Amino acid sequence: GAGVSQTPSNKVTEKGKYVELRCDPISGHTALYWYRQSLGQGPEFLIYFQGTGAADDSGLPNDRFFAVRPEGSVSTLKIQRTERGDSAVYLCASSSYGGLAGLWYNEQFFGPGTRLTVL
Amino acid sequence: DQQVKQNSPSLSVQEGRISILNCDYTNSMFDYFLWYKKYPAEGPTFLISISSIKDKNEDGRFTVFLNKSAKHLSLHIVPSQPGDSAVYFCAARDSGGSNYKLTFGKGTLLTVNP
């Protein structure tokens, strides 16, 4: 079956512009996560959705960042007034509910990421 | 303040030998650990995991060892193959209210030479 897909794969924008990054999770996965991976670092948590609602957005760096998941499937990460420091690979992941094992013990399946470059 | 540390940025081994990748953590609330493998231009792929109630988990050529008292885990790959060349990330989940969140180390680039 299809894995997590992300579009675009690469995005180059100018400082101050607005960008949208899209994530299509694995069909049936109720949990969706966004991470950001800066150069030389591991992925860092941004936001977690359970269904349509953002259950935890504590990792979003500031109010220029916002994410939605209106129908509980596709998610869009939105960045306003981009800055050079926003340049990174933005990774999306999804996971299913694990029943007796519990959601949290299921692995997260990652997409290939969107490489954002802010000039 | 890094809660998951992978102190070796890179490791080079010969094909057929053992690869040992190390990971240390500081948060005593972590109770589940995962290793992910990442090829260039691809997302991380889950490899193997271990719960804090165990000290070893094995899956084919991959074995993860957990030393809870030392807050240390390691991934052993034996025998190593050239296709294992990738960046390996150690990740951890905590047992508290945000136990859906993965905290990653910076990764170790493994190169397996033919």
PDB file of N, CA, C and O in Angstrom, chain A residues 16-62:
ATOM      1  N   GLY A  16       9.972  36.302   3.957  1.00  0.00           N
ATOM      2  CA  GLY A  16       8.749  37.072   4.079  1.00  0.00           C
ATOM      3  C   GLY A  16       7.542  36.464   3.387  1.00  0.00           C
ATOM      4  O   GLY A  16       6.407  36.899   3.619  1.00  0.00           O
ATOM      5  N   LYS A  17       7.774  35.461   2.542  1.00  0.00           N
ATOM      6  CA  LYS A  17       6.660  34.843   1.817  1.00  0.00           C
ATOM      7  C   LYS A  17       5.930  33.807   2.683  1.00  0.00           C
ATOM      8  O   LYS A  17       6.436  33.357   3.713  1.00  0.00           O
ATOM      9  N   TYR A  18       4.765  33.399   2.185  1.00  0.00           N
ATOM     10  CA  TYR A  18       3.926  32.400   2.847  1.00  0.00           C
ATOM     11  C   TYR A  18       4.074  31.066   2.105  1.00  0.00           C
ATOM     12  O   TYR A  18       4.103  31.044   0.876  1.00  0.00           O
ATOM     13  N   VAL A  19       4.183  29.956   2.862  1.00  0.00           N
ATOM     14  CA  VAL A  19       4.286  28.650   2.224  1.00  0.00           C
ATOM     15  C   VAL A  19       3.322  27.663   2.880  1.00  0.00           C
ATOM     16  O   VAL A  19       2.980  27.793   4.052  1.00  0.00           O
ATOM     17  N   GLU A  20       2.910  26.689   2.083  1.00  0.00           N
ATOM     18  CA  GLU A  20       2.083  25.587   2.568  1.00  0.00           C
ATOM     19  C   GLU A  20       2.746  24.273   2.185  1.00  0.00           C
ATOM     20  O   GLU A  20       3.135  24.086   1.034  1.00  0.00           O
ATOM     21  N   LEU A  21       2.832  23.377   3.145  1.00  0.00           N
ATOM     22  CA  LEU A  21       3.404  22.062   2.921  1.00  0.00           C
ATOM     23  C   LEU A  21       2.317  21.034   3.204  1.00  0.00           C
ATOM     24  O   LEU A  21       1.634  21.109   4.232  1.00  0.00           O
ATOM     25  N   ARG A  22       2.204  20.056   2.302  1.00  0.00           N
ATOM     26  CA  ARG A  22       1.092  19.108   2.404  1.00  0.00           C
ATOM     27  C   ARG A  22       1.563  17.715   2.789  1.00  0.00           C
ATOM     28  O   ARG A  22       2.640  17.280   2.359  1.00  0.00           O
ATOM     29  N   CYS A  23       0.744  17.023   3.562  1.00  0.00           N
ATOM     30  CA  CYS A  23       1.046  15.644   3.966  1.00  0.00           C
ATOM     31  C   CYS A  23      -0.183  14.774   3.745  1.00  0.00           C
ATOM     32  O   CYS A  23      -1.268  15.096   4.229  1.00  0.00           O
ATOM     33  N   ASP A  24       0.009  13.654   3.055  1.00  0.00           N
ATOM     34  CA  ASP A  24      -1.031  12.633   2.903  1.00  0.00           C
ATOM     35  C   ASP A  24      -0.614  11.418   3.729  1.00  0.00           C
ATOM     36  O   ASP A  24       0.320  10.712   3.352  1.00  0.00           O
ATOM     37  N   PRO A  25      -1.302  11.150   4.826  1.00  0.00           N
ATOM     38  CA  PRO A  25      -0.878  10.025   5.676  1.00  0.00           C
ATOM     39  C   PRO A  25      -1.308   8.692   5.074  1.00  0.00           C
ATOM     40  O   PRO A  25      -2.036   8.645   4.088  1.00  0.00           O
ATOM     41  N   ILE A  26      -0.870   7.630   5.710  1.00  0.00           N
ATOM     42  CA  ILE A  26      -1.326   6.301   5.311  1.00  0.00           C
ATOM     43  C   ILE A  26      -2.824   6.192   5.602  1.00  0.00           C
ATOM     44  O   ILE A  26      -3.288   6.626   6.679  1.00  0.00           O
ATOM     45  N   SER A  27      -3.552   5.647   4.645  1.00  0.00           N
ATOM     46  CA  SER A  27      -5.004   5.548   4.784  1.00  0.00           C
ATOM     47  C   SER A  27      -5.381   4.797   6.060  1.00  0.00           C
ATOM     48  O   SER A  27      -4.851   3.717   6.342  1.00  0.00           O
ATOM     49  N   GLY A  28      -6.283   5.399   6.821  1.00  0.00           N
ATOM     50  CA  GLY A  28      -6.746   4.748   8.047  1.00  0.00           C
ATOM     51  C   GLY A  28      -5.974   5.146   9.288  1.00  0.00           C
ATOM     52  O   GLY A  28      -6.406   4.851  10.409  1.00  0.00           O
ATOM     53  N   HIS A  29      -4.839   5.810   9.129  1.00  0.00           N
ATOM     54  CA  HIS A  29      -4.071   6.258  10.295  1.00  0.00           C
ATOM     55  C   HIS A  29      -4.735   7.482  10.907  1.00  0.00           C
ATOM     56  O   HIS A  29      -4.923   8.494  10.249  1.00  0.00           O
ATOM     57  N   THR A  30      -5.077   7.389  12.178  1.00  0.00           N
ATOM     58  CA  THR A  30      -5.773   8.502  12.812  1.00  0.00           C
ATOM     59  C   THR A  30      -4.804   9.532  13.389  1.00  0.00           C
ATOM     60  O   THR A  30      -5.154  10.683  13.575  1.00  0.00           O
ATOM     61  N   ALA A  31      -3.591   9.113  13.693  1.00  0.00           N
ATOM     62  CA  ALA A  31      -2.606  10.024  14.278  1.00  0.00           C
ATOM     63  C   ALA A  31      -1.675  10.555  13.198  1.00  0.00           C
ATOM     64  O   ALA A  31      -1.206   9.799  12.343  1.00  0.00           O
ATOM     65  N   LEU A  32      -1.393  11.849  13.251  1.00  0.00           N
ATOM     66  CA  LEU A  32      -0.494  12.488  12.282  1.00  0.00           C
ATOM     67  C   LEU A  32       0.423  13.436  13.021  1.00  0.00           C
ATOM     68  O   LEU A  32      -0.006  14.128  13.961  1.00  0.00           O
ATOM     69  N   TYR A  33       1.676  13.455  12.611  1.00  0.00           N
ATOM     70  CA  TYR A  33       2.707  14.240  13.291  1.00  0.00           C
ATOM     71  C   TYR A  33       3.504  15.048  12.265  1.00  0.00           C
ATOM     72  O   TYR A  33       3.745  14.576  11.156  1.00  0.00           O
ATOM     73  N   TRP A  34       3.927  16.220  12.673  1.00  0.00           N
ATOM     74  CA  TRP A  34       4.893  16.991  11.897  1.00  0.00           C
ATOM     75  C   TRP A  34       6.167  17.130  12.732  1.00  0.00           C
ATOM     76  O   TRP A  34       6.110  17.398  13.942  1.00  0.00           O
ATOM     77  N   TYR A  35       7.298  16.947  12.051  1.00  0.00           N
ATOM     78  CA  TYR A  35       8.608  17.151  12.649  1.00  0.00           C
ATOM     79  C   TYR A  35       9.413  18.066  11.730  1.00  0.00           C
ATOM     80  O   TYR A  35       9.137  18.159  10.521  1.00  0.00           O
ATOM     81  N   ARG A  36      10.435  18.676  12.287  1.00  0.00           N
ATOM     82  CA  ARG A  36      11.338  19.500  11.487  1.00  0.00           C
ATOM     83  C   ARG A  36      12.755  19.014  11.737  1.00  0.00           C
ATOM     84  O   ARG A  36      13.158  18.819  12.888  1.00  0.00           O
ATOM     85  N   GLN A  37      13.494  18.815  10.644  1.00  0.00           N
ATOM     86  CA  GLN A  37      14.880  18.384  10.765  1.00  0.00           C
ATOM     87  C   GLN A  37      15.793  19.437  10.166  1.00  0.00           C
ATOM     88  O   GLN A  37      15.837  19.621   8.943  1.00  0.00           O
ATOM     89  N   SER A  38      16.529  20.130  11.029  1.00  0.00           N
ATOM     90  CA  SER A  38      17.504  21.114  10.578  1.00  0.00           C
ATOM     91  C   SER A  38      18.814  20.402  10.284  1.00  0.00           C
ATOM     92  O   SER A  38      19.037  19.265  10.719  1.00  0.00           O
ATOM     93  N   LEU A  39      19.684  21.077   9.557  1.00  0.00           N
ATOM     94  CA  LEU A  39      20.952  20.477   9.128  1.00  0.00           C
ATOM     95  C   LEU A  39      21.764  19.995  10.327  1.00  0.00           C
ATOM     96  O   LEU A  39      21.983  20.744  11.283  1.00  0.00           O
ATOM     97  N   GLY A  40      22.163  18.721  10.287  1.00  0.00           N
ATOM     98  CA  GLY A  40      23.000  18.178  11.347  1.00  0.00           C
ATOM     99  C   GLY A  40      22.254  17.801  12.607  1.00  0.00           C
ATOM    100  O   GLY A  40      22.875  17.428  13.617  1.00  0.00           O
ATOM    101  N   GLN A  41      20.934  17.887  12.573  1.00  0.00           N
ATOM    102  CA  GLN A  41      20.127  17.571  13.754  1.00  0.00           C
ATOM    103  C   GLN A  41      19.198  16.403  13.466  1.00  0.00           C
ATOM    104  O   GLN A  41      18.980  16.032  12.315  1.00  0.00           O
ATOM    105  N   GLY A  42      18.656  15.839  14.524  1.00  0.00           N
ATOM    106  CA  GLY A  42      17.607  14.854  14.350  1.00  0.00           C
ATOM    107  C   GLY A  42      16.257  15.544  14.204  1.00  0.00           C
ATOM    108  O   GLY A  42      16.143  16.754  14.447  1.00  0.00           O
ATOM    109  N   PRO A  43      15.245  14.822  13.785  1.00  0.00           N
ATOM    110  CA  PRO A  43      13.912  15.429  13.687  1.00  0.00           C
ATOM    111  C   PRO A  43      13.428  15.954  15.040  1.00  0.00           C
ATOM    112  O   PRO A  43      13.658  15.320  16.071  1.00  0.00           O
ATOM    113  N   GLU A  44      12.766  17.102  15.008  1.00  0.00           N
ATOM    114  CA  GLU A  44      12.214  17.697  16.234  1.00  0.00           C
ATOM    115  C   GLU A  44      10.708  17.833  16.087  1.00  0.00           C
ATOM    116  O   GLU A  44      10.224  18.332  15.068  1.00  0.00           O
ATOM    117  N   PHE A  45      10.002  17.418  17.113  1.00  0.00           N
ATOM    118  CA  PHE A  45       8.546  17.419  17.111  1.00  0.00           C
ATOM    119  C   PHE A  45       7.977  18.830  16.972  1.00  0.00           C
ATOM    120  O   PHE A  45       8.438  19.777  17.617  1.00  0.00           O
ATOM    121  N   LEU A  46       6.973  18.957  16.112  1.00  0.00           N
ATOM    122  CA  LEU A  46       6.270  20.234  15.965  1.00  0.00           C
ATOM    123  C   LEU A  46       4.840  20.149  16.505  1.00  0.00           C
ATOM    124  O   LEU A  46       4.428  20.938  17.353  1.00  0.00           O
ATOM    125  N   ILE A  47       4.055  19.191  15.965  1.00  0.00           N
ATOM    126  CA  ILE A  47       2.633  19.142  16.274  1.00  0.00           C
ATOM    127  C   ILE A  47       2.103  17.736  16.046  1.00  0.00           C
ATOM    128  O   ILE A  47       2.639  16.977  15.228  1.00  0.00           O
ATOM    129  N   TYR A  48       1.059  17.394  16.820  1.00  0.00           N
ATOM    130  CA  TYR A  48       0.440  16.078  16.726  1.00  0.00           C
ATOM    131  C   TYR A  48      -1.069  16.248  16.597  1.00  0.00           C
ATOM    132  O   TYR A  48      -1.686  17.025  17.335  1.00  0.00           O
ATOM    133  N   PHE A  49      -1.651  15.530  15.629  1.00  0.00           N
ATOM    134  CA  PHE A  49      -3.097  15.501  15.430  1.00  0.00           C
ATOM    135  C   PHE A  49      -3.642  14.119  15.759  1.00  0.00           C
ATOM    136  O   PHE A  49      -3.076  13.101  15.366  1.00  0.00           O
ATOM    137  N   GLN A  50      -4.758  14.112  16.474  1.00  0.00           N
ATOM    138  CA  GLN A  50      -5.522  12.878  16.635  1.00  0.00           C
ATOM    139  C   GLN A  50      -6.859  13.173  15.958  1.00  0.00           C
ATOM    140  O   GLN A  50      -7.651  13.962  16.466  1.00  0.00           O
ATOM    141  N   GLY A  51      -7.071  12.562  14.783  1.00  0.00           N
ATOM    142  CA  GLY A  51      -8.251  12.915  13.999  1.00  0.00           C
ATOM    143  C   GLY A  51      -8.092  14.319  13.433  1.00  0.00           C
ATOM    144  O   GLY A  51      -7.063  14.663  12.863  1.00  0.00           O
ATOM    145  N   THR A  52      -9.105  15.139  13.606  1.00  0.00           N
ATOM    146  CA  THR A  52      -9.088  16.491  13.037  1.00  0.00           C
ATOM    147  C   THR A  52      -8.449  17.516  13.955  1.00  0.00           C
ATOM    148  O   THR A  52      -8.055  18.589  13.508  1.00  0.00           O
ATOM    149  N   GLY A  53      -8.332  17.187  15.233  1.00  0.00           N
ATOM    150  CA  GLY A  53      -7.874  18.185  16.184  1.00  0.00           C
ATOM    151  C   GLY A  53      -6.398  18.111  16.495  1.00  0.00           C
ATOM    152  O   GLY A  53      -5.814  17.022  16.563  1.00  0.00           O
ATOM    153  N   ALA A  54      -5.799  19.269  16.710  1.00  0.00           N
ATOM    154  CA  ALA A  54      -4.396  19.321  17.115  1.00  0.00           C
ATOM    155  C   ALA A  54      -4.336  19.056  18.613  1.00  0.00           C
ATOM    156  O   ALA A  54      -4.678  19.926  19.422  1.00  0.00           O
ATOM    157  N   ALA A  55      -3.918  17.857  18.975  1.00  0.00           N
ATOM    158  CA  ALA A  55      -3.879  17.472  20.381  1.00  0.00           C
ATOM    159  C   ALA A  55      -2.700  18.094  21.110  1.00  0.00           C
ATOM    160  O   ALA A  55      -2.738  18.269  22.319  1.00  0.00           O
ATOM    161  N   ASP A  56      -1.631  18.405  20.365  1.00  0.00           N
ATOM    162  CA  ASP A  56      -0.441  18.993  20.986  1.00  0.00           C
ATOM    163  C   ASP A  56       0.300  19.788  19.927  1.00  0.00           C
ATOM    164  O   ASP A  56       0.818  19.194  18.980  1.00  0.00           O
ATOM    165  N   ASP A  57       0.329  21.108  20.082  1.00  0.00           N
ATOM    166  CA  ASP A  57       1.077  21.941  19.142  1.00  0.00           C
ATOM    167  C   ASP A  57       2.239  22.635  19.842  1.00  0.00           C
ATOM    168  O   ASP A  57       2.718  23.678  19.393  1.00  0.00           O
ATOM    169  N   SER A  58       2.696  22.047  20.935  1.00  0.00           N
ATOM    170  CA  SER A  58       3.717  22.684  21.772  1.00  0.00           C
ATOM    171  C   SER A  58       5.072  22.826  21.083  1.00  0.00           C
ATOM    172  O   SER A  58       5.907  23.608  21.520  1.00  0.00           O
ATOM    173  N   GLY A  59       5.292  22.061  20.002  1.00  0.00           N
ATOM    174  CA  GLY A  59       6.577  22.134  19.311  1.00  0.00           C
ATOM    175  C   GLY A  59       6.643  23.199  18.232  1.00  0.00           C
ATOM    176  O   GLY A  59       7.731  23.469  17.703  1.00  0.00           O
ATOM    177  N   LEU A  60       5.537  23.834  17.912  1.00  0.00           N
ATOM    178  CA  LEU A  60       5.572  24.895  16.900  1.00  0.00           C
ATOM    179  C   LEU A  60       6.419  26.043  17.430  1.00  0.00           C
ATOM    180  O   LEU A  60       6.194  26.522  18.550  1.00  0.00           O
ATOM    181  N   PRO A  61       7.393  26.525  16.652  1.00  0.00           N
ATOM    182  CA  PRO A  61       8.357  27.499  17.179  1.00  0.00           C
ATOM    183  C   PRO A  61       7.744  28.847  17.550  1.00  0.00           C
ATOM    184  O   PRO A  61       8.203  29.491  18.497  1.00  0.00           O
ATOM    185  N   ASN A  62       6.742  29.289  16.827  1.00  0.00           N
ATOM    186  CA  ASN A  62       6.114  30.588  17.098  1.00  0.00           C
ATOM    187  C   ASN A  62       4.800  30.655  16.332  1.00  0.00           C
ATOM    188  O   ASN A  62       4.412  29.695  15.654  1.00  0.00           O
TER     189      ASN A  62
END
